[in-house]
CSV table of C-alpha atoms in Angstrom, one decimal:
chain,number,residue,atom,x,y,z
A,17,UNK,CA,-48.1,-0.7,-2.9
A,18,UNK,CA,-47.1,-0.7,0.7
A,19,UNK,CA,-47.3,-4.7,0.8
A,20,UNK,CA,-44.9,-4.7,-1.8
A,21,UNK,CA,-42.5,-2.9,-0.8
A,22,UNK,CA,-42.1,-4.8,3.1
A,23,UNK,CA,-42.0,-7.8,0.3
A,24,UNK,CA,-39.1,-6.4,-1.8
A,25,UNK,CA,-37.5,-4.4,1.3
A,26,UNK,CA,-35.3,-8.1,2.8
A,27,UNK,CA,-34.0,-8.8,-0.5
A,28,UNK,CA,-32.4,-5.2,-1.0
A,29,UNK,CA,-30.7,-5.1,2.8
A,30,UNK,CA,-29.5,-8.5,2.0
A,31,UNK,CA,-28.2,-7.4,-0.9
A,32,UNK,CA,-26.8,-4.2,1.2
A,33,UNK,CA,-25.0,-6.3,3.4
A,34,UNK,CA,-23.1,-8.2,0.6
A,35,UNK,CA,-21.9,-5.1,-0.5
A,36,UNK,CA,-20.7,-4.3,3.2
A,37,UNK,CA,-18.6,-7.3,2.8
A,38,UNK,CA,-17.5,-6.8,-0.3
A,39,UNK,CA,-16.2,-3.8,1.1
A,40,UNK,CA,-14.3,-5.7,3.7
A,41,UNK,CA,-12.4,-7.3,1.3
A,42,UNK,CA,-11.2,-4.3,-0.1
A,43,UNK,CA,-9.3,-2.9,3.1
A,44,UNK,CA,-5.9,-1.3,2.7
A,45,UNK,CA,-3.4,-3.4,2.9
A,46,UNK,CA,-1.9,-1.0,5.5
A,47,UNK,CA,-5.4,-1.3,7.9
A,48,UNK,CA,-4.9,-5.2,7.1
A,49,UNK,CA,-1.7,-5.4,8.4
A,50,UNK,CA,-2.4,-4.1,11.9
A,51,UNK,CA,-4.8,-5.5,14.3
A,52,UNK,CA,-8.2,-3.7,14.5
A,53,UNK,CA,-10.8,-3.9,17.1
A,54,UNK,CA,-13.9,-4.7,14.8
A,55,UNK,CA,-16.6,-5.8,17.9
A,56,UNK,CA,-18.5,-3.7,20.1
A,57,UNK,CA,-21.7,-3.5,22.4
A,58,UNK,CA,-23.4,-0.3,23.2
A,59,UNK,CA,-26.3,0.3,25.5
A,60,UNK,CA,-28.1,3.6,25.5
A,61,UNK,CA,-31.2,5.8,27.3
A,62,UNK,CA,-33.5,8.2,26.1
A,63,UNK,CA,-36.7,9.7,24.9
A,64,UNK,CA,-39.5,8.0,23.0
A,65,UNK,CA,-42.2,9.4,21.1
A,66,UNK,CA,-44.7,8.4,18.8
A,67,UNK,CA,-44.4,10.7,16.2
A,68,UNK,CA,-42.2,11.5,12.9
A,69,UNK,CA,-41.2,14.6,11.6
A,70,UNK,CA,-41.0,13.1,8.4
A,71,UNK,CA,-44.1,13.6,7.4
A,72,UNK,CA,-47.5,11.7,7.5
A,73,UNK,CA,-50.5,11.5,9.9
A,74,UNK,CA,-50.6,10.9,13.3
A,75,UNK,CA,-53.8,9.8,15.1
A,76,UNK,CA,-53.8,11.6,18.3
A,77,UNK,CA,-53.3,15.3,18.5
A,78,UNK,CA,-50.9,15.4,21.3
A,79,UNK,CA,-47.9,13.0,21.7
A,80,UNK,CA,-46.3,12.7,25.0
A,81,UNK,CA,-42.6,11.8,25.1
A,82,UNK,CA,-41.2,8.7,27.4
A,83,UNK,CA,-38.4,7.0,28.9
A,84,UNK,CA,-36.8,4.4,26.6
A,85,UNK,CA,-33.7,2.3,26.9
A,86,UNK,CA,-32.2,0.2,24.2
A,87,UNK,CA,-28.9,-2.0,23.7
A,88,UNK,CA,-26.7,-3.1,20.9
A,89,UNK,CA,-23.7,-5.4,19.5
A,90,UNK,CA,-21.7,-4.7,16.4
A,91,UNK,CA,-19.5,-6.0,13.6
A,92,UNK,CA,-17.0,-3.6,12.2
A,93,UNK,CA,-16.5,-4.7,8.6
A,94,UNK,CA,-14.6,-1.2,7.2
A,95,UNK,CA,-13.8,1.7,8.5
A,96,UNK,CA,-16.9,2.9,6.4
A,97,UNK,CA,-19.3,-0.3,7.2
A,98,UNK,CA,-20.7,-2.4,9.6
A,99,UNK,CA,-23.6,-3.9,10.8
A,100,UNK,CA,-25.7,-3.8,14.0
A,101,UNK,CA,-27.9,-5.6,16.0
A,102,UNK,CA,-30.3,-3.3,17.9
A,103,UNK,CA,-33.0,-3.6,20.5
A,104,UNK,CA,-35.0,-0.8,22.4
A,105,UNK,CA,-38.1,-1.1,24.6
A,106,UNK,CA,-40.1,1.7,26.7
A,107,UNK,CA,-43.5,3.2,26.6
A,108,UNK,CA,-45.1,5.5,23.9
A,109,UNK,CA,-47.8,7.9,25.1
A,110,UNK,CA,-50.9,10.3,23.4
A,111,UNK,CA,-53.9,12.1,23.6
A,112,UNK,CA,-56.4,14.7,22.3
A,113,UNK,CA,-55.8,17.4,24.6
A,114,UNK,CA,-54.4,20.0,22.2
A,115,UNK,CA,-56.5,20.9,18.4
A,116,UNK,CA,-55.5,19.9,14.9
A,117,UNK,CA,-53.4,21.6,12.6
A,118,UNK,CA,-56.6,21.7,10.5
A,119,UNK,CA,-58.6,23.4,12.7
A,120,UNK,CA,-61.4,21.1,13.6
A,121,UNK,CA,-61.1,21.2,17.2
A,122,UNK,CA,-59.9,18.1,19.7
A,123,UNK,CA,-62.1,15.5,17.6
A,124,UNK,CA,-61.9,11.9,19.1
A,125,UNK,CA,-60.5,9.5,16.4
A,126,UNK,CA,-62.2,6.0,16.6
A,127,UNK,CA,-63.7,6.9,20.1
A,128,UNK,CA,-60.4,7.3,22.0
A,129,UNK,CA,-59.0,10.2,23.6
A,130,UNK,CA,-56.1,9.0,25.0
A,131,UNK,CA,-53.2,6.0,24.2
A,132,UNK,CA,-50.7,4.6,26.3
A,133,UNK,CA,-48.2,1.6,24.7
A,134,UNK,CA,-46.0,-0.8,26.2
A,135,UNK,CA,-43.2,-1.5,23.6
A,136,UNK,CA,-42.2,-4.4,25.2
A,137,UNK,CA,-39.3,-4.5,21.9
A,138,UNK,CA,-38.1,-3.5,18.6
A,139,UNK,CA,-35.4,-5.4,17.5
A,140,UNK,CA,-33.8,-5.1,14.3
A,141,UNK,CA,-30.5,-5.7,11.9
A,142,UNK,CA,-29.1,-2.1,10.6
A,143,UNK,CA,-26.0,-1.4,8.1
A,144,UNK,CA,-24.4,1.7,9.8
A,145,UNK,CA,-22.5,3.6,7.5
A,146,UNK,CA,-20.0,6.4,8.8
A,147,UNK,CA,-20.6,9.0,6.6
A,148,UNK,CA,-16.5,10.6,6.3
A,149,UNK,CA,-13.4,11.3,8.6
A,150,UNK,CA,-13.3,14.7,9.8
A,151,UNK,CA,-9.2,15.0,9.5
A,152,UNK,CA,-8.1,13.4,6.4
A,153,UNK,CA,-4.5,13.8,7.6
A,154,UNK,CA,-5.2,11.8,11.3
A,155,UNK,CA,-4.7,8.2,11.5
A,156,UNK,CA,-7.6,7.6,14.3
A,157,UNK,CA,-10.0,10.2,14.1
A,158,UNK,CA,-12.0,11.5,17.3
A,159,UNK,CA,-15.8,12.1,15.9
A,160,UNK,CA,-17.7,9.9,13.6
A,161,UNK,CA,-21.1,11.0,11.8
A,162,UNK,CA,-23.1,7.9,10.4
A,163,UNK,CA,-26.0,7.2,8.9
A,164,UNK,CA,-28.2,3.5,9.5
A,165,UNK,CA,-31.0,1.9,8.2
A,166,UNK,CA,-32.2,-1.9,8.6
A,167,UNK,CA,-35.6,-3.8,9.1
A,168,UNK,CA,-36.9,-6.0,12.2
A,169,UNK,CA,-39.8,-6.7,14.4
A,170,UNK,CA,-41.4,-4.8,16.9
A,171,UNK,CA,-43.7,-6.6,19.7
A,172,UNK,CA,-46.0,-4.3,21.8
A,173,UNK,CA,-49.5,-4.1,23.4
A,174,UNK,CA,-51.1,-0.5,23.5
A,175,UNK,CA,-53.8,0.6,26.3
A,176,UNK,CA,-56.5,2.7,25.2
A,177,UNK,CA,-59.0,5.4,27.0
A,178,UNK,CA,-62.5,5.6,25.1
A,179,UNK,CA,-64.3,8.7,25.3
A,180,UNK,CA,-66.5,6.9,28.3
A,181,UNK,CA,-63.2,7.1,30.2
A,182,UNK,CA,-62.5,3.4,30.4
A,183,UNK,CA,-59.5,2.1,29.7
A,184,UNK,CA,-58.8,-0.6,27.2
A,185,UNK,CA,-56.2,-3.0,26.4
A,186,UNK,CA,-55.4,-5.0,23.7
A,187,UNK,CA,-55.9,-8.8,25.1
A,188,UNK,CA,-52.6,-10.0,23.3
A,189,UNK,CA,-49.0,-8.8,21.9
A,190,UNK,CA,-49.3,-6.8,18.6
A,191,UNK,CA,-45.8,-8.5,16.4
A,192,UNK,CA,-45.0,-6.3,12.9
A,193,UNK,CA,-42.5,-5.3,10.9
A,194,UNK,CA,-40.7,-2.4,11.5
A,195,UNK,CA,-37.8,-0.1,9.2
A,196,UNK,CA,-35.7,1.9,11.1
A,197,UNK,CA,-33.6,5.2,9.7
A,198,UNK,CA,-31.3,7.5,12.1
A,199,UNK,CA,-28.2,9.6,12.2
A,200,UNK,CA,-26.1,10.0,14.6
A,201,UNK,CA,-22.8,11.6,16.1
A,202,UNK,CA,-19.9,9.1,18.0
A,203,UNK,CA,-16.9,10.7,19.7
A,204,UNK,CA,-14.2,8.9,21.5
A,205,UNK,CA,-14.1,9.3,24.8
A,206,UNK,CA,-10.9,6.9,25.2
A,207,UNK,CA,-9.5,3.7,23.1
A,208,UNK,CA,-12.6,1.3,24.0
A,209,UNK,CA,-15.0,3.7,24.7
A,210,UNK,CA,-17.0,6.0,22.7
A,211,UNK,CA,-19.8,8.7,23.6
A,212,UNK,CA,-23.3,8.1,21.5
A,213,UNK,CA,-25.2,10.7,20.6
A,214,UNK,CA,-28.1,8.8,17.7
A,215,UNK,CA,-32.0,9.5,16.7
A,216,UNK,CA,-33.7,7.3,14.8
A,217,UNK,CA,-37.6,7.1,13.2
A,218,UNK,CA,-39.0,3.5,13.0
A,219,UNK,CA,-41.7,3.3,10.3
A,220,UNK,CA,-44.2,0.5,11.2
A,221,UNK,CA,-46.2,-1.7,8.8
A,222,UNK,CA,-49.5,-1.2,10.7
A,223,UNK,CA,-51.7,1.0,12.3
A,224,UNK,CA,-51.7,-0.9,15.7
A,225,UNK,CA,-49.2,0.7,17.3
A,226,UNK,CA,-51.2,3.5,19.3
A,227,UNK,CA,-54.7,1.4,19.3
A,228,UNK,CA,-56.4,3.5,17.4
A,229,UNK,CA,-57.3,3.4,13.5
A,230,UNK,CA,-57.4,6.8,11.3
A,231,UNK,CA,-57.8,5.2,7.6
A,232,UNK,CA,-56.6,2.8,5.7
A,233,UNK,CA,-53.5,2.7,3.7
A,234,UNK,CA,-51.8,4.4,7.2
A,235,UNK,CA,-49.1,3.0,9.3
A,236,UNK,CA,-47.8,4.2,12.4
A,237,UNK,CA,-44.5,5.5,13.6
A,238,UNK,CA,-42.5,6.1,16.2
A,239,UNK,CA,-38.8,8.2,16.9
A,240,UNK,CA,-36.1,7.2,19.8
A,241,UNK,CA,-33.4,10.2,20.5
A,242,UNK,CA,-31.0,8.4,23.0
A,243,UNK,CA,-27.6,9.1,24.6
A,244,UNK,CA,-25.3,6.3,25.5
A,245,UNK,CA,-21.8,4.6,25.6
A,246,UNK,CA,-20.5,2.4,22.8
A,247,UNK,CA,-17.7,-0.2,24.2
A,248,UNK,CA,-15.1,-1.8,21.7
A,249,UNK,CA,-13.9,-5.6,22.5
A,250,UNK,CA,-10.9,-7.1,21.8
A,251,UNK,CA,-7.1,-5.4,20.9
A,252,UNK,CA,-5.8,-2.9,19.1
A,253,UNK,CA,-7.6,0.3,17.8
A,254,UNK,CA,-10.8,0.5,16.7
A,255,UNK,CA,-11.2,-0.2,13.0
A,256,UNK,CA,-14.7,2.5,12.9
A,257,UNK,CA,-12.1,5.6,13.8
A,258,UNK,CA,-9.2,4.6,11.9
A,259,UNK,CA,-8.5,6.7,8.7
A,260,UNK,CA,-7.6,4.6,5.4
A,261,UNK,CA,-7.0,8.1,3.7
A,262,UNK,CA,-4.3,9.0,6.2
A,263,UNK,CA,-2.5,5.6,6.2
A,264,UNK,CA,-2.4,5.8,2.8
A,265,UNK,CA,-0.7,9.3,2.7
A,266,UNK,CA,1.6,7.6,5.2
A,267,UNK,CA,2.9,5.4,2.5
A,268,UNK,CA,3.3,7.6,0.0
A,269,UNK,CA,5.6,9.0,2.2
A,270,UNK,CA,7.2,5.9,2.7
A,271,UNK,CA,7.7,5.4,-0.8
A,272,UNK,CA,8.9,8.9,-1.3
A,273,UNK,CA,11.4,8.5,0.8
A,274,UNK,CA,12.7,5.2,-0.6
A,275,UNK,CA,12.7,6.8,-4.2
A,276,UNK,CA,15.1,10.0,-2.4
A,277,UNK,CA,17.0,7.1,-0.7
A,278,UNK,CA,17.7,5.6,-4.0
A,279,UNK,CA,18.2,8.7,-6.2
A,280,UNK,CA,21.0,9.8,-3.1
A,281,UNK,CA,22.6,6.1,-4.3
A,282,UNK,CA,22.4,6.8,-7.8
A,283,UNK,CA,24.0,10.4,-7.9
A,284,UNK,CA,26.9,9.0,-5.4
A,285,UNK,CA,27.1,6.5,-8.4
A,286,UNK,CA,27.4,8.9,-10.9
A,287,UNK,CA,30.1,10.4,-8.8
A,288,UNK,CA,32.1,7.5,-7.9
A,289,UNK,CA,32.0,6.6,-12.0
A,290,UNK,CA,33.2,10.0,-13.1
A,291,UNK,CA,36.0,10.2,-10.3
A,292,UNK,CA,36.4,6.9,-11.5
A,293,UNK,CA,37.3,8.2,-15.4
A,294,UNK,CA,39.5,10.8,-14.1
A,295,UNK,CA,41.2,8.3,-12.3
A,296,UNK,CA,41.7,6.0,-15.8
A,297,UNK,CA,42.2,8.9,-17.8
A,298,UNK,CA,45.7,9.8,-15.7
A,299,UNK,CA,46.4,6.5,-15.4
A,300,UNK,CA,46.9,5.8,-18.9
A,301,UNK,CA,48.0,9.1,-20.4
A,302,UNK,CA,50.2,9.0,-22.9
A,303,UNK,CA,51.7,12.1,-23.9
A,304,UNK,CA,54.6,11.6,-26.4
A,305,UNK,CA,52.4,8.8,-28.0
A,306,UNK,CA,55.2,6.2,-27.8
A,307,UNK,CA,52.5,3.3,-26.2
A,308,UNK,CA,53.8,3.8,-22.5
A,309,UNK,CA,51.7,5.5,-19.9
A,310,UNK,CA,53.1,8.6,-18.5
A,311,UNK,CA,53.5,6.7,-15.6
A,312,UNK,CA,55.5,4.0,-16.4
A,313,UNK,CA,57.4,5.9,-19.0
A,314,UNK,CA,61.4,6.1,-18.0
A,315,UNK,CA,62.0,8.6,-21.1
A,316,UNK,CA,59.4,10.8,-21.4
A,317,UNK,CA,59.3,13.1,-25.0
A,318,UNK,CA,60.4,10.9,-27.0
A,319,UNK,CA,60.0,11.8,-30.8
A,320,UNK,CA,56.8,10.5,-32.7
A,321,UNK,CA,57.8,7.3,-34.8
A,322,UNK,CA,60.9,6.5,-32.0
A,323,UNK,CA,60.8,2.7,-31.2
A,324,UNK,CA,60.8,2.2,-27.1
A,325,UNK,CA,60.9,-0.6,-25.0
A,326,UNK,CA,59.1,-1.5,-22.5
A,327,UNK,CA,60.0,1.7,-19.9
A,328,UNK,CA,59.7,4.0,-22.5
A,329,UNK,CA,63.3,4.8,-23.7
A,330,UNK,CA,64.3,4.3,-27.4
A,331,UNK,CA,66.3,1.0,-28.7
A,332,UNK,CA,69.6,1.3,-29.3
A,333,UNK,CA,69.4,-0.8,-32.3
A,334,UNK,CA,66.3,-1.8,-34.2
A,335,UNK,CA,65.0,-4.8,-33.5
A,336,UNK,CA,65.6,-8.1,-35.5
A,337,UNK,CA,63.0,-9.3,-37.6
A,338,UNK,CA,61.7,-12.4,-36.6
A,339,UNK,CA,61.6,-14.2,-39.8
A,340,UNK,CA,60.7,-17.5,-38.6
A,341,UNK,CA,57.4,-18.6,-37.8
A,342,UNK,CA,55.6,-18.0,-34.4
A,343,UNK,CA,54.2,-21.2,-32.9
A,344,UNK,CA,52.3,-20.9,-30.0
A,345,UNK,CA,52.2,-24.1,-28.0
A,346,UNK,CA,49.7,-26.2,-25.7
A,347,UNK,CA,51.7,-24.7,-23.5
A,348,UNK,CA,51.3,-21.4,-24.0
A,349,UNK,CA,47.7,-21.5,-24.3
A,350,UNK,CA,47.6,-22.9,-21.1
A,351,UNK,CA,49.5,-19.9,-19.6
A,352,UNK,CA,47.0,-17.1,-21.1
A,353,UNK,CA,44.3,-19.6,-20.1
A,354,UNK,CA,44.8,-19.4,-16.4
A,355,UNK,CA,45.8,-15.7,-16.7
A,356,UNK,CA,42.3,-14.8,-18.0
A,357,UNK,CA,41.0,-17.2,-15.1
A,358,UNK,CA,42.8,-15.3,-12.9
A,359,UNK,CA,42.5,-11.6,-14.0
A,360,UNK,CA,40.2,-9.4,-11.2
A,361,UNK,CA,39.6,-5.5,-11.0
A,362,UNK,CA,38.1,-3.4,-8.2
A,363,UNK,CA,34.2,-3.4,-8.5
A,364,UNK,CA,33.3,-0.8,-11.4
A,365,UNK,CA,37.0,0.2,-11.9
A,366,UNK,CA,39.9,-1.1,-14.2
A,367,UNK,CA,42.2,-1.5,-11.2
A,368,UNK,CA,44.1,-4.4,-10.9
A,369,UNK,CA,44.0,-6.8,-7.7
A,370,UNK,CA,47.0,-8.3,-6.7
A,371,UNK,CA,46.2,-11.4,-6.7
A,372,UNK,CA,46.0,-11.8,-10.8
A,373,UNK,CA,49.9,-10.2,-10.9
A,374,UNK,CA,51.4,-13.9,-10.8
A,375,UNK,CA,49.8,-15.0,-13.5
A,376,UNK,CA,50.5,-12.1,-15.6
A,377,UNK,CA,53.9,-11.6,-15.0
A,378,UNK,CA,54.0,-15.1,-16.6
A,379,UNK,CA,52.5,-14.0,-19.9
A,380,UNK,CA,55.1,-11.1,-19.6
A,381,UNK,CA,57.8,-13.5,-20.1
A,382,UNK,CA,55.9,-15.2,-23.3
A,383,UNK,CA,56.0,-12.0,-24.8
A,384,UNK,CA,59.6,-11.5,-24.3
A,385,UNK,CA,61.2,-14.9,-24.6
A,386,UNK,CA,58.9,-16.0,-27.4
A,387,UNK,CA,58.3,-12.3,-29.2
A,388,UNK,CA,54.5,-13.1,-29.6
A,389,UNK,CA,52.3,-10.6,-29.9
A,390,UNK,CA,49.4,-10.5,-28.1
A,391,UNK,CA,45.5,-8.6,-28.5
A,392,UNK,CA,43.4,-7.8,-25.6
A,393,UNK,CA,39.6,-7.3,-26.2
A,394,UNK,CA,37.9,-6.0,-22.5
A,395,UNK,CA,34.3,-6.9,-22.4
A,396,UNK,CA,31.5,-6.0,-19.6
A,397,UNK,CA,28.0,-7.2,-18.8
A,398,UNK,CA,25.0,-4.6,-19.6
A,399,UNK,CA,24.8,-3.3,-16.4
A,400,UNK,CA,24.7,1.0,-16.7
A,401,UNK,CA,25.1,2.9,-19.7
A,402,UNK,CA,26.5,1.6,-23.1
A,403,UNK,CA,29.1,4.4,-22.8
A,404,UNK,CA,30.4,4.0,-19.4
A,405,UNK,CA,30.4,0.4,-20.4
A,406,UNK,CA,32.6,0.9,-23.4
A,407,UNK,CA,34.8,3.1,-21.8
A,408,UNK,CA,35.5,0.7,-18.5
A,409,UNK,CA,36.2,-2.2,-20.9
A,410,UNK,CA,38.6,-0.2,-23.3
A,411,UNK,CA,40.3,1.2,-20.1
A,412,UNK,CA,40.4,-2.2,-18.4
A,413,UNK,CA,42.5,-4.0,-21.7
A,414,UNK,CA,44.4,-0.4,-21.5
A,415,UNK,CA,45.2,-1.4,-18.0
A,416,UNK,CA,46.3,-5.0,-18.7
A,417,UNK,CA,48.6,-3.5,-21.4
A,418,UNK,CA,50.0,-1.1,-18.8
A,419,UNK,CA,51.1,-3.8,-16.4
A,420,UNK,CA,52.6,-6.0,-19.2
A,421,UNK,CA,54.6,-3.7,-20.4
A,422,UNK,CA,55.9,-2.5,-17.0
A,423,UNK,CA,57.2,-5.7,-16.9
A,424,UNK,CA,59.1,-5.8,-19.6
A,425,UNK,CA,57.4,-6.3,-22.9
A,426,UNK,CA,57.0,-4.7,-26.0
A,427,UNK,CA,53.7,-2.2,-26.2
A,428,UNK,CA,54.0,-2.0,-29.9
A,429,UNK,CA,53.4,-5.7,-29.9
A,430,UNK,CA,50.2,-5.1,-28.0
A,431,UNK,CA,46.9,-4.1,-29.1
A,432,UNK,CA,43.9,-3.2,-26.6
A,433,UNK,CA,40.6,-2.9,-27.2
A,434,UNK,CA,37.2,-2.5,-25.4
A,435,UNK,CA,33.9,-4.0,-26.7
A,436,UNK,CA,31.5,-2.8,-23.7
A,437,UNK,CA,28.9,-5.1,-23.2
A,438,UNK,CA,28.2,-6.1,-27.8
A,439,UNK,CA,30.0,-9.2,-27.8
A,440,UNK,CA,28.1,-10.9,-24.5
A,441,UNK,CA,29.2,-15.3,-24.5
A,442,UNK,CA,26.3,-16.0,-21.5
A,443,UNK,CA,22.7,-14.4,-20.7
A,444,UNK,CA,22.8,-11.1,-19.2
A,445,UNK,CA,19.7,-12.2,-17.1
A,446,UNK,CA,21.5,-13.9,-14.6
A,447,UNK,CA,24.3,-13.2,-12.0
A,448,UNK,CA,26.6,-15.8,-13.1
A,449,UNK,CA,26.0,-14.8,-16.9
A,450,UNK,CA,27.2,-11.5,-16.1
A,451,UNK,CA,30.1,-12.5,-14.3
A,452,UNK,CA,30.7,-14.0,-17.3
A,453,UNK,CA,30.6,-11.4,-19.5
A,454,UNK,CA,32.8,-9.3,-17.0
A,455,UNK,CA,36.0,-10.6,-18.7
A,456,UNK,CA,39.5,-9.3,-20.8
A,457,UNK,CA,40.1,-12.0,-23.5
A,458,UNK,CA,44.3,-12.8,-24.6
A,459,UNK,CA,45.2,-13.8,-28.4
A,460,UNK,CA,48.6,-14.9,-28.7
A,461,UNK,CA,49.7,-14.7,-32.3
């Protein structure tokens, strides 16, 4: 059973450590962005002794404990993961002076009384795994709790007393497999350095290790509390303290914000469209319901059904009827042609620029010389609502209306309407097919 499972044990760290670095590829893309310190070395001091309190036999009834030292480099994969090489040496001591738990007195196991073991080294490859951050809410924490566990190979040559009092030594190095498990506490002392505080049990697969057989089926093991400093190469912060969790809450935030930022833009939107309809809504009042704006309107209260001219006032005489019939020329055409071309309003409103008056004054005088009548149909792209889209392209043609007629021509010869954005002649997708589709259409008839 045991030989099986030292055979089985590489194939499940291997496949331990492909999880590590399947974890590496799953940083946060905020950790991935910034520069991480993910190398470090670490050398340490403490007490060894050959002993476990996790259970089992030991073959001596007193263990002694000893100075051991140990070193170590390591790979930061995650915040979470990363693995480490280790090495320790030092001395493990025992004897018989004290009784057995059981009560049979100091009995001499395998004729020795007494063991003394140079662990000349145990070197092996652990995953480290820190177990959680102790502030959720704190980019680079300060303390880091981890767990570790790995397999290597431990070379040693133990010395033993026999109950004649001679001692003993094995007359060549003793190599086997050992697992090592620990704990341990790290706090940082400053950016690159951090204060080690670990314990660790290595289980050994053999009964060599204190020269001295109790029965078969037993292996021996040995436990290494040490204190020591861990140094981080390279820049930036060390990747083992930093706190996905936190940079993650950091982001939110950012993205919080952002969604404020752009809800503040929105409702000074709203506000700029519905000063905006106010605006249009005076503009083109029409009180006496005679087809000239208050504004423009020279005779205001005019009775319903009165025929006005262009400022508003009544005709004199009623105007001839135009029997012949209207032709509109090349000519003409070409006239509202370039007056569309040249037609602009302030962004989102139904103002006119200045620049299109020229060109409109010259459809003006069409209207009066020739006594066409003329439709305006306002159009817009799909960009906002359907009805503030409607309304800006019926108040738009309104406007057009408004300016022909201050300059002379007949608003009863003038129809204005607005489409919003139903009758689209180019792709909304694009910012040329909307500019398009921003337009006020002439039909001379």
């Amino acid at each position: 059973m045991k030989q099986k499972l030292f055979k089985s044990l590489p194939v499940a760290i291997a496949a331990l450590f492909i999880g590590g670095a399947a974890q590496a590829q799953e940083q946060p893309v905020s950790n991935a962005a910034q520069q991480f310190s993910t190398w470090s070395i670490g050398v340490n001091a403490g007490v060894l002794t050959p002993t476990s309190p996790l259970g089992g036999h030991n073959d001596f009834s007193e263990n002694k404990s000893s100075f051991g030292y140990g070193l170590y480099i390591k790979k930061q994969f995650t915040p979470y993961f990363s693995l480490r090489l280790d090495g320790i040496r030092g001395k493990l001591k025992g004897d018989n002076s004290k009784s057995y738990n059981d009560g049979k007195g100091p009995a001499i196991i395998g004729g020795n009384t007494a063991f003394k073991t140079d662990l000349n080294y145990a070197a092996s490859l652990n995953a480290e795994v820190n177990i959680f951050n102790i502030d959720m809410f704190r980019k680079q924490d300060a303390l880091q709790l981890y767990v570790s566990g790995g397999a290597g190979l431990a070379g040693y040559k133990p010395t033993v007393t026999t109950a004649g009092g001679a001692s003993v030594q094995y007359p060549k190095n003793v190599k086997e497999l050992i697992i090592p498990v620990g704990i341990g506490a790290k706090f940082k002392v400053s950016e690159k350095v951090n204060f080690d505080l670990g314990w660790s049990v290595y289980f050994v697969d053999g009964d060599n290790l204190d020269g001295t057989y109790r029965s078969t089926n037993h292996s021996d093991k040995f436990n290494y509390a040490h204190a020591g400093l861990e140094f981080a190469l390279g820049k930036g912060k060390q990747l083992a303290f930093s706190n996905p969790v936190a940079a993650t809450y950091d982001e939110a935030l950012q993205a919080k914000n952002l969604a404020n930022s752009l809800k503040s833009d929105l409702d000074a939107q709203k506000s700029e469209n519905a000063k905006l309809r106010t605006e249009m809504a005076d503009l083109l009042k029409d009180s006496d319901g005679d087809g000239v704006a208050d504004k423009l309107d020279k005779c205001p209260n005019t009775p319903a059904g009165t025929v006005v001219d262009g400022s508003g006032c009544p005709l004199v005489a009623p105007a001839p009827i135009v029997t012949e019939k209207v032709i509109v020329t090349e000519a003409d055409r070409k006239v509202v042609k370039q007056a569309i071309k040249d037609l602009e309003f302030d962004l989102a409103k139904a103002t006119i620029r200045a620049k299109s008056y020229p060109s409109l004054n010259r459809v003006a005088n069409l209207l009066v010389t020739k006594n066409f009548s003329l439709k305006l149909a306002g159009h817009t792209d799909n960009t906002g609502s359907a009805d503030l889209n409607m309304r800006l392209s019926k108040d738009r043609a309104e406007s057009v209306k408004a300016y022909l007629v201050s300059q002379g021509a007949n608003a009863s010869r003038i129809e204005a309407t607005g489409y919003g954005k139903n009758q689209p002649i180019a792709t909304n997708k694009t910012a040329a097919g909307r500019q398009k589709n921003r337009r006020v259409e002439f039909t001379l008839y």
